[in-house]
Coordinates of C-alpha atoms in Angstrom, one line a residue:
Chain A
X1 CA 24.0 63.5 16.9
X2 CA 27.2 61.7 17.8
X3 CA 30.5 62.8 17.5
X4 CA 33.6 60.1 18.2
X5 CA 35.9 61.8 19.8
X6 CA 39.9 61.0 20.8
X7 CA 40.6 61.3 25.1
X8 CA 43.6 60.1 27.3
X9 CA 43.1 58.5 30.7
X10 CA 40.7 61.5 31.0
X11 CA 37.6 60.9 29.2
X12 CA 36.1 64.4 29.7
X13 CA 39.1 65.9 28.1
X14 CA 39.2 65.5 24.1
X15 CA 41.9 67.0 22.8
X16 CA 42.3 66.5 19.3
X17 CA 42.6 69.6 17.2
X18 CA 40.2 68.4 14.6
X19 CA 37.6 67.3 16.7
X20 CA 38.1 70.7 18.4
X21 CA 36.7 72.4 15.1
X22 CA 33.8 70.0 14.8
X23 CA 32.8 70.8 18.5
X24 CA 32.8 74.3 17.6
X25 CA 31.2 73.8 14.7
X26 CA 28.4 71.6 15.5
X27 CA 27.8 74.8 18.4
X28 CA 28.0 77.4 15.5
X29 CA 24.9 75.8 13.8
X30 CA 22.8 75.6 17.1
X31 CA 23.4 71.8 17.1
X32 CA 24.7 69.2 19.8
X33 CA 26.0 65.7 19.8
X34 CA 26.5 63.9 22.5
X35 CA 30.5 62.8 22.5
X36 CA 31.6 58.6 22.1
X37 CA 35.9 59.8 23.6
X38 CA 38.2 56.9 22.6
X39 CA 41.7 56.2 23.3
X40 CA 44.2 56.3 20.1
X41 CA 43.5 52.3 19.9
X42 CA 40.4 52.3 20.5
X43 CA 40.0 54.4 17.3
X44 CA 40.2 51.9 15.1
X45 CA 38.0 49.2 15.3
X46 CA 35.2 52.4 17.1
X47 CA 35.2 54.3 13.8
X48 CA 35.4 51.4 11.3
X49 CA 31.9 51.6 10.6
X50 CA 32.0 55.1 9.1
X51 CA 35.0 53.9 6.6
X52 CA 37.5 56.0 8.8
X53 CA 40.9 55.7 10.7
X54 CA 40.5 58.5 12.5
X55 CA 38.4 60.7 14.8
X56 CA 36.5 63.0 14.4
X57 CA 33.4 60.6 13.2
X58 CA 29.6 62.4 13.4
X59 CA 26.8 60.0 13.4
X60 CA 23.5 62.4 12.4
X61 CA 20.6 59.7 11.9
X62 CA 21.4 57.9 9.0
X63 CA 24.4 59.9 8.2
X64 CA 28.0 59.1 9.0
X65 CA 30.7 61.9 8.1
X66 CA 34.6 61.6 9.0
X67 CA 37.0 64.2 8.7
X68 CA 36.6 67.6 10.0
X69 CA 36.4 69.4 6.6
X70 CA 33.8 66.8 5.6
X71 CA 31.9 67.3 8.6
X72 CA 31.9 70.8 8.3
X73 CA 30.7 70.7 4.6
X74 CA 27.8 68.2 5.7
X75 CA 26.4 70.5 8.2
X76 CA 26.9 73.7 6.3
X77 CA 24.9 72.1 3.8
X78 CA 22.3 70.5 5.4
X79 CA 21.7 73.0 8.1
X80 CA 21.7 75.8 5.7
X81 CA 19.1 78.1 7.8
X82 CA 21.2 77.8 10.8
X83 CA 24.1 80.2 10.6
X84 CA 26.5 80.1 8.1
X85 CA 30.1 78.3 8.7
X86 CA 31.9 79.6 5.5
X87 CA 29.7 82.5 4.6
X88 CA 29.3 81.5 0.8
X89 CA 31.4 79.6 -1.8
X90 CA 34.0 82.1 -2.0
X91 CA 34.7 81.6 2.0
X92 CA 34.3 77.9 2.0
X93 CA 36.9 78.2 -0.8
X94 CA 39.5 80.2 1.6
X95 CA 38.5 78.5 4.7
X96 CA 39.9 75.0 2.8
X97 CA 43.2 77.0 1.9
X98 CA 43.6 78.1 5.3
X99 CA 42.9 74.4 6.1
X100 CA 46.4 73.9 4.5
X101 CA 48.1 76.8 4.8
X102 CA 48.2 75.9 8.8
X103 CA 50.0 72.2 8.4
X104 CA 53.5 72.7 7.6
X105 CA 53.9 75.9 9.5
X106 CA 51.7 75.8 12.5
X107 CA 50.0 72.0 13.2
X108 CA 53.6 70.2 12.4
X109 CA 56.0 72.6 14.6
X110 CA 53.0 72.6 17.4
X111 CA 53.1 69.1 17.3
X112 CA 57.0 68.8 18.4
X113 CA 56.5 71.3 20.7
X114 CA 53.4 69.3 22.3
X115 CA 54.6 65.2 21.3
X116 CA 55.8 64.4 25.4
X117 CA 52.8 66.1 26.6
X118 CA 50.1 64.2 24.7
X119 CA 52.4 60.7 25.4
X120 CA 52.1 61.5 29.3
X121 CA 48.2 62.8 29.2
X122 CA 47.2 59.0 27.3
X123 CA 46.8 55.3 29.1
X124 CA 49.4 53.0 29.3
X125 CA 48.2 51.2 25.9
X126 CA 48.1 54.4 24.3
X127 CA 51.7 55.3 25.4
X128 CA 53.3 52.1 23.7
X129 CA 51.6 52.8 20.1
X130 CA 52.0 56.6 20.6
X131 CA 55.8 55.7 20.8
X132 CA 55.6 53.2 18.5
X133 CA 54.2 55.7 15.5
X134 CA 55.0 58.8 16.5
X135 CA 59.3 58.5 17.3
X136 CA 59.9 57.6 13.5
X137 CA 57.9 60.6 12.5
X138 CA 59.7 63.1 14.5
X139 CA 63.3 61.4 14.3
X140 CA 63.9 61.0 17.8
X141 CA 62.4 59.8 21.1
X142 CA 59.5 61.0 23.2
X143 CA 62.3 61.6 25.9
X144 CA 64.7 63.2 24.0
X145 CA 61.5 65.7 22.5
X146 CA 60.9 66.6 25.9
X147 CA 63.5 68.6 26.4
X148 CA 64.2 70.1 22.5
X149 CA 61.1 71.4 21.8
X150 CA 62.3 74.8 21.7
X151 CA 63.7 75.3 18.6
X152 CA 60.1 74.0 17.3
X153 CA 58.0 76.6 19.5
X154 CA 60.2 79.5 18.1
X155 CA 59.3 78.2 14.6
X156 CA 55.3 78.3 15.8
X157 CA 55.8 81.4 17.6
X158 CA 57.2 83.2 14.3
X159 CA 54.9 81.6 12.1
X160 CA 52.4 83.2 13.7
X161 CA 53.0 86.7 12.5
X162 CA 50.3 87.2 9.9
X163 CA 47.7 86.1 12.5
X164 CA 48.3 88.8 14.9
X165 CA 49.0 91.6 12.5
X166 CA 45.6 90.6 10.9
X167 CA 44.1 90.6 14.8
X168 CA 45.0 94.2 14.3
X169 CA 42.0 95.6 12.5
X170 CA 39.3 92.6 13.1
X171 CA 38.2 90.4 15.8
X172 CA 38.2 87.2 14.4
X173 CA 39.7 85.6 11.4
X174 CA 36.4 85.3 9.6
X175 CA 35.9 89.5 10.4
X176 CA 33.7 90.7 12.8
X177 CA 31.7 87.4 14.2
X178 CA 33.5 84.0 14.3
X179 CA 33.0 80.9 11.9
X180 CA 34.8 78.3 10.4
X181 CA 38.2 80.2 10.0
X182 CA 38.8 80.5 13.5
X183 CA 37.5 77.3 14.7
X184 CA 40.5 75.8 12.6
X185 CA 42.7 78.0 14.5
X186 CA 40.9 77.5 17.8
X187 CA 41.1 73.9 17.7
X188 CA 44.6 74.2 17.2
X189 CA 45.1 76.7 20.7
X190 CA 42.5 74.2 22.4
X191 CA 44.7 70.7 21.8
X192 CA 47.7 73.1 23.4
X193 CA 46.0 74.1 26.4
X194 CA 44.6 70.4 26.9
X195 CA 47.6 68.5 27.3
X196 CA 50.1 70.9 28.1
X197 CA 51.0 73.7 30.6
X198 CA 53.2 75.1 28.3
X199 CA 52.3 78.8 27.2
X200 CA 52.5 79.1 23.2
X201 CA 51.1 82.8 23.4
X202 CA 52.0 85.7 25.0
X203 CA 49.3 87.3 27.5
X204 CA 49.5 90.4 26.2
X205 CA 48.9 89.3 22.7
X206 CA 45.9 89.6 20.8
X207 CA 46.4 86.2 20.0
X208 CA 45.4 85.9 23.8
X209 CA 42.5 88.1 23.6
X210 CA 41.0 86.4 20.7
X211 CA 41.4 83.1 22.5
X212 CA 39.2 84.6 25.3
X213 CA 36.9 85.7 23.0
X214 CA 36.5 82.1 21.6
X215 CA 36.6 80.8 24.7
X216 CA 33.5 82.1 25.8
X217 CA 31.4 81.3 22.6
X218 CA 28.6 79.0 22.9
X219 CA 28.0 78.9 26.4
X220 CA 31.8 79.0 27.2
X221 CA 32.1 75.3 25.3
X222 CA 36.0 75.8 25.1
X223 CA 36.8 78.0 27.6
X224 CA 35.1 75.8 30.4
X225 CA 37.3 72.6 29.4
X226 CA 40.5 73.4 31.5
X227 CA 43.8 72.1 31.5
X228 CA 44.1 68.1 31.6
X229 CA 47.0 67.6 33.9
Chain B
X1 CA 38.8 106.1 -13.6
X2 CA 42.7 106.5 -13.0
X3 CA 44.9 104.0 -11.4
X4 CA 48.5 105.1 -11.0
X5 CA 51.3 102.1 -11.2
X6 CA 54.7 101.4 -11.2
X7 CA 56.9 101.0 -14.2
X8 CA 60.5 100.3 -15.4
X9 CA 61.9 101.3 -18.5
X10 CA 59.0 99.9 -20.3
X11 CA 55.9 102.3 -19.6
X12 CA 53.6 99.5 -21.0
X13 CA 54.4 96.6 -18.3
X14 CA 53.5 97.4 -14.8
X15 CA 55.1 95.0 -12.6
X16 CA 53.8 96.0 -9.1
X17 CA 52.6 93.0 -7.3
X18 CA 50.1 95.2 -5.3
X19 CA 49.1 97.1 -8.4
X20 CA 48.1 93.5 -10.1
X21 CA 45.6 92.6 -7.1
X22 CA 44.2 95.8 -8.2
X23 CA 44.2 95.6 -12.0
X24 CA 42.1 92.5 -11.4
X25 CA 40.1 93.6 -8.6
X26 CA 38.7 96.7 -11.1
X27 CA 38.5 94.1 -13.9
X28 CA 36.1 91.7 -11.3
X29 CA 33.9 94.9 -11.0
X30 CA 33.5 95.1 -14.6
X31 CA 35.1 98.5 -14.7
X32 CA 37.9 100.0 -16.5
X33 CA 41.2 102.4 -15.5
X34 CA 43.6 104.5 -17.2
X35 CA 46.9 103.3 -15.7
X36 CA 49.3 106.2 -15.2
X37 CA 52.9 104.7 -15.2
X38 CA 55.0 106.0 -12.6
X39 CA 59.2 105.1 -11.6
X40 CA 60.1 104.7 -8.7
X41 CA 61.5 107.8 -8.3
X42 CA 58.7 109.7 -9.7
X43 CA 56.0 107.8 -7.5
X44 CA 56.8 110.2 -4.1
X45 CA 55.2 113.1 -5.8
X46 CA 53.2 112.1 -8.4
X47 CA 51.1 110.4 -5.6
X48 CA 51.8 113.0 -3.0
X49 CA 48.2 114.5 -3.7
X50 CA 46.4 111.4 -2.6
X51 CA 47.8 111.3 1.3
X52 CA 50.2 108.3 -0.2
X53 CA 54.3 107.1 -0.7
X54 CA 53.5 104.3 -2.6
X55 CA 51.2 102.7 -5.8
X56 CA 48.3 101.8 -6.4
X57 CA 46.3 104.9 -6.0
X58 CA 43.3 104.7 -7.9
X59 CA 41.0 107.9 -8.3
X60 CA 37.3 107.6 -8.8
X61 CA 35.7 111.0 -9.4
X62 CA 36.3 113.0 -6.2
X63 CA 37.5 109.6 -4.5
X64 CA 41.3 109.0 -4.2
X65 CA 42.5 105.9 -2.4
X66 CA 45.4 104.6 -1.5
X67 CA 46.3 101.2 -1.0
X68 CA 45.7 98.0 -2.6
X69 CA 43.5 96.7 0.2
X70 CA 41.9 99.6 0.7
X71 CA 40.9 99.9 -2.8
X72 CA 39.5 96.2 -2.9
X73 CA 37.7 97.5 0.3
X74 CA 36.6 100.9 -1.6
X75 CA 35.4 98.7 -4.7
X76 CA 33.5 96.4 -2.5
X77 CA 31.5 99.0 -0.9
X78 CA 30.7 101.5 -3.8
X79 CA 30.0 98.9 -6.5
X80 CA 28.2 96.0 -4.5
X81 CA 25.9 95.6 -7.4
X82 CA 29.5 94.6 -9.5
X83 CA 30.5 91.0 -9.0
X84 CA 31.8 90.8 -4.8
X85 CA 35.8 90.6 -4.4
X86 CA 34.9 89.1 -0.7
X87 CA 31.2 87.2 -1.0
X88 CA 30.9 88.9 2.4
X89 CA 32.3 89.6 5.3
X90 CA 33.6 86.4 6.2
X91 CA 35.4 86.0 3.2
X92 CA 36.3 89.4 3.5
X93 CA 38.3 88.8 7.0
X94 CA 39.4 86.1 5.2
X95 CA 41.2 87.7 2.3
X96 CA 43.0 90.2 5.1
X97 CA 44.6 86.9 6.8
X98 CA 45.8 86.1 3.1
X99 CA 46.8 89.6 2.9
X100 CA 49.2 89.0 5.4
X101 CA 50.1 85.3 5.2
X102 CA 51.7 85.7 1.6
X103 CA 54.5 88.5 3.0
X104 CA 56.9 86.3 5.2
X105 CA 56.3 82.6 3.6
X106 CA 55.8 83.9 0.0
X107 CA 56.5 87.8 -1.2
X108 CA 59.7 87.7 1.1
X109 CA 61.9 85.3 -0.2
X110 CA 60.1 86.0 -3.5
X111 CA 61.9 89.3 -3.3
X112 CA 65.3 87.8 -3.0
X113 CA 64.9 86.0 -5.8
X114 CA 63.8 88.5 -8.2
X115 CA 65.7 91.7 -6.7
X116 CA 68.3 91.4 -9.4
X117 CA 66.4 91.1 -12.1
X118 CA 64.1 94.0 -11.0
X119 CA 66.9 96.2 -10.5
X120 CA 67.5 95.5 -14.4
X121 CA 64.3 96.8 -15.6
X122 CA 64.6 100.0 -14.0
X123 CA 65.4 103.6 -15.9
X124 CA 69.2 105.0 -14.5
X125 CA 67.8 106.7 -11.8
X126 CA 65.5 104.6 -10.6
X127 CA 68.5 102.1 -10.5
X128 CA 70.5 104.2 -8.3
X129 CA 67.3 104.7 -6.2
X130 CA 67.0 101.0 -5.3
X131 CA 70.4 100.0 -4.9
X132 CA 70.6 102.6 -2.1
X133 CA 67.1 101.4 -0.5
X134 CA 66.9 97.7 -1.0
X135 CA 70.7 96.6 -0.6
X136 CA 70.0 97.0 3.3
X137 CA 66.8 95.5 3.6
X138 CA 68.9 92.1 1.8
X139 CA 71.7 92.7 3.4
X140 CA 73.9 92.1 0.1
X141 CA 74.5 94.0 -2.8
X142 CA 72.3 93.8 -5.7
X143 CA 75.6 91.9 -7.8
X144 CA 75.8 89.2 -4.6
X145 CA 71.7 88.5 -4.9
X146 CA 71.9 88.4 -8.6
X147 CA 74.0 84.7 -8.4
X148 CA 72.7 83.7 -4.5
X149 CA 69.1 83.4 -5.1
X150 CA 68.5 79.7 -5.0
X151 CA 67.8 79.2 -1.5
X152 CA 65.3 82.2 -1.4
X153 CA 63.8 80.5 -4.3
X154 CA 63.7 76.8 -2.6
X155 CA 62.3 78.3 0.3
X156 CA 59.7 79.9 -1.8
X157 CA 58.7 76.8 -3.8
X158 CA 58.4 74.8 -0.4
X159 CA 56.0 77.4 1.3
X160 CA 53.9 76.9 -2.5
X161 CA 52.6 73.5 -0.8
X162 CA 49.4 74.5 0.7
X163 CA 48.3 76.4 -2.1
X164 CA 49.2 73.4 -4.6
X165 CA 47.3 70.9 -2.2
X166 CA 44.1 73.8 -1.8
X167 CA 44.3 73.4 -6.0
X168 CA 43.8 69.6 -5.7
X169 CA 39.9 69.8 -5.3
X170 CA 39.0 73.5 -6.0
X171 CA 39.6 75.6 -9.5
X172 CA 40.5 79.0 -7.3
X173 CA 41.6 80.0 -4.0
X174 CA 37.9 81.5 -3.8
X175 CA 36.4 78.4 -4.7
X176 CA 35.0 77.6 -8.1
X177 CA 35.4 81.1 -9.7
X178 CA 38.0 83.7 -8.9
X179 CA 38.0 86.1 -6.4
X180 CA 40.6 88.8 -4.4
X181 CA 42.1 85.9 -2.8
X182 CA 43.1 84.9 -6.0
X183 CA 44.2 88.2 -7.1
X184 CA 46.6 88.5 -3.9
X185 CA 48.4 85.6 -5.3
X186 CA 48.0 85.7 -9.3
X187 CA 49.4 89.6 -8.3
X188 CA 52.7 87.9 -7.2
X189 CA 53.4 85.3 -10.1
X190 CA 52.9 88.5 -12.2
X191 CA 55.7 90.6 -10.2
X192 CA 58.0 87.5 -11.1
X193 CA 56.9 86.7 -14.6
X194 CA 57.3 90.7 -15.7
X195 CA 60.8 91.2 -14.3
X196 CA 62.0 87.8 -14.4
X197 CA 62.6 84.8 -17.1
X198 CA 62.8 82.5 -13.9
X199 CA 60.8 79.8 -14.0
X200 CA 59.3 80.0 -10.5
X201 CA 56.8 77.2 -11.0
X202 CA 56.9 73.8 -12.8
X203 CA 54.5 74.1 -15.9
X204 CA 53.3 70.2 -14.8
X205 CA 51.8 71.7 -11.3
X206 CA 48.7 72.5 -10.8
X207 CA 49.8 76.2 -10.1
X208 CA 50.7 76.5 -13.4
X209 CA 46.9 75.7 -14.6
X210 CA 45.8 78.3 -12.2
X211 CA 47.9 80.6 -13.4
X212 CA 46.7 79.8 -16.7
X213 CA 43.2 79.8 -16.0
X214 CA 44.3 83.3 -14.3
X215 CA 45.8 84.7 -17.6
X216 CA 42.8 84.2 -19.5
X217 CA 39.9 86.2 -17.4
X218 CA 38.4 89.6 -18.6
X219 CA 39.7 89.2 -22.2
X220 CA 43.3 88.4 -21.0
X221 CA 44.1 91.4 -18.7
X222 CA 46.6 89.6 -16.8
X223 CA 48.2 86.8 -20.3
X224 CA 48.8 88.9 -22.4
X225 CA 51.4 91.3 -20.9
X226 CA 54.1 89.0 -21.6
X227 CA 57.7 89.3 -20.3
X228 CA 59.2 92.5 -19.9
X229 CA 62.8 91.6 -21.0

């Protein structure tokens, strides 16, 4: 397998949250791909072949998937006797709401919180296009986000209420073992830690402690990556 | 079987949005319950014998459970021969994130919307019961929500988005036949439908055919209630 991934001058560190969940993903069903990391212009032209725009791309023999949901639905269905990523139609159906539900009030307030730190982790080709596509869709400049992000993190930090009340009484967001659920979630903690030094959870949170326990999944696959910068 | 609800002036037309997830849940299991309709003010004792302060209670023979989760959890375990709520315990962890998901972004400003035309539905006492206990917890009086719910209601309506996109390739939240995750949510739109002649969705979105497709299962349990006023 091969899974095109997105990098900035580092190309150990992938840090795209979607990519995050195939990684995780691709681990949960015994599997692994060796990674192809491209820069965001390198993206293009890379992943063209596969009739996407975007990363993540898995190449498995004569298959090419893009997108993350996609990908997931391949390998849940044809690695069905390796264990399950949605548990049954009735958790693939909430898995693909929670898929949503995490956009508006999670991914999108995350992303103004993290939009300086991901422009100073890429190259210097990377920086110009970043700016170029990314100031009109947060209203301002990468400088002037780098010092009002606040307002966004309290929005993220809020928003995540019904994911540490429901910590409370279970382990992971898919129950007592983790699967797709939390490797939504996970991928979003994991494009955090990559490019930033910024804490978005509290240590003593069981936000925190879940994170730890994800972190050491697989061979400690996530918890072993590190901080970028 | 005896499920005990809660009622307004109108003993036929429970309005509970927890009792509704409930309704449904027993329906899904192919069993049946005598509803026992309770006020608000008579709910305190009426369900003191079963450890509980609030409705649903169901009793089950010598079983008496509180709590509509609880009782999802209780039908799960004692009828898994019945059709599954959960199909298994990741879609079980699964429905408890959407347990608590739904409060802040969705049953919240719900409430603010509909606290005025709940109050209306109420018996005397029950009237002077919630004036006293829910004009805190808005911080207005019932009279100041009854013509200041339009932001509440916009609010609500914008945090509808990832369940209207989740609808774009899937019949239910639970896939391609209902489930409790589904009966979290149809149990709100009944709250607002039974106390309220606000149109909280747009008949031309694609929660409206949901709803409808809700409306119609196990002979029309949830349809034909109709509006309470």
């Amino acid at each position: 397998m091969k899974l095109y991934e997105l990098v900035g001058r580092n190309k150990e560190k992938g840090f795209s949250p979607y990519v995050w969940r195939t990684k995780m993903a691709i681990a949960h069903k015994g599997l692994e791909a060796e990674t192809i990391p491209l820069t965001f212009t390198e993206i293009k032209d890379a992943v063209d072949f596969a009739g996407s725009k975007t990363v993540p791309v898995l190449v498995d023999g004569d298959h090419k998937v893009k997108d993350s949901w996609d990908i997931a639905c391949y390998l849940e269905e044809v690695y069905p006797d390796q264990p399950s990523l949605f548990g049954g139609s009735i958790g693939k159906g909430q898995a693909k709401l929670l898929n949503f539900q995490i956009v508006k009030s999670l991914l999108m307030p995350l992303f103004r919180v993290l939009v300086a730190d991901i422009h100073d982790i890429l190259d210097e080709d990377d920086q110009a296009y970043f700016c170029l596509t990314r100031e009109p869709r947060i209203g301002c400049s990468i400088e002037e986000a780098r010092n009002t992000y606040r307002p966004a993190l309290e929005l993220f930090q809020e928003n995540l209420w019904p994911y540490i009340q429901c910590l409370k009484t279970q382990k992971f967001f898919s129950g007592e073992a983790p699967a797709y659920s939390d490797y939504i979630l996970y991928g979003m903690f994991q494009w955090s830690r990559i490019v930033s030094t910024k804490n978005i959870i509290n240590q003593d949170d069981l936000l925190f402690e879940w994170r730890t326990r994800m972190d050491q999944l697989y061979d400690g696959l996530g918890g072993k990556v590190g901080l970028i910068n």
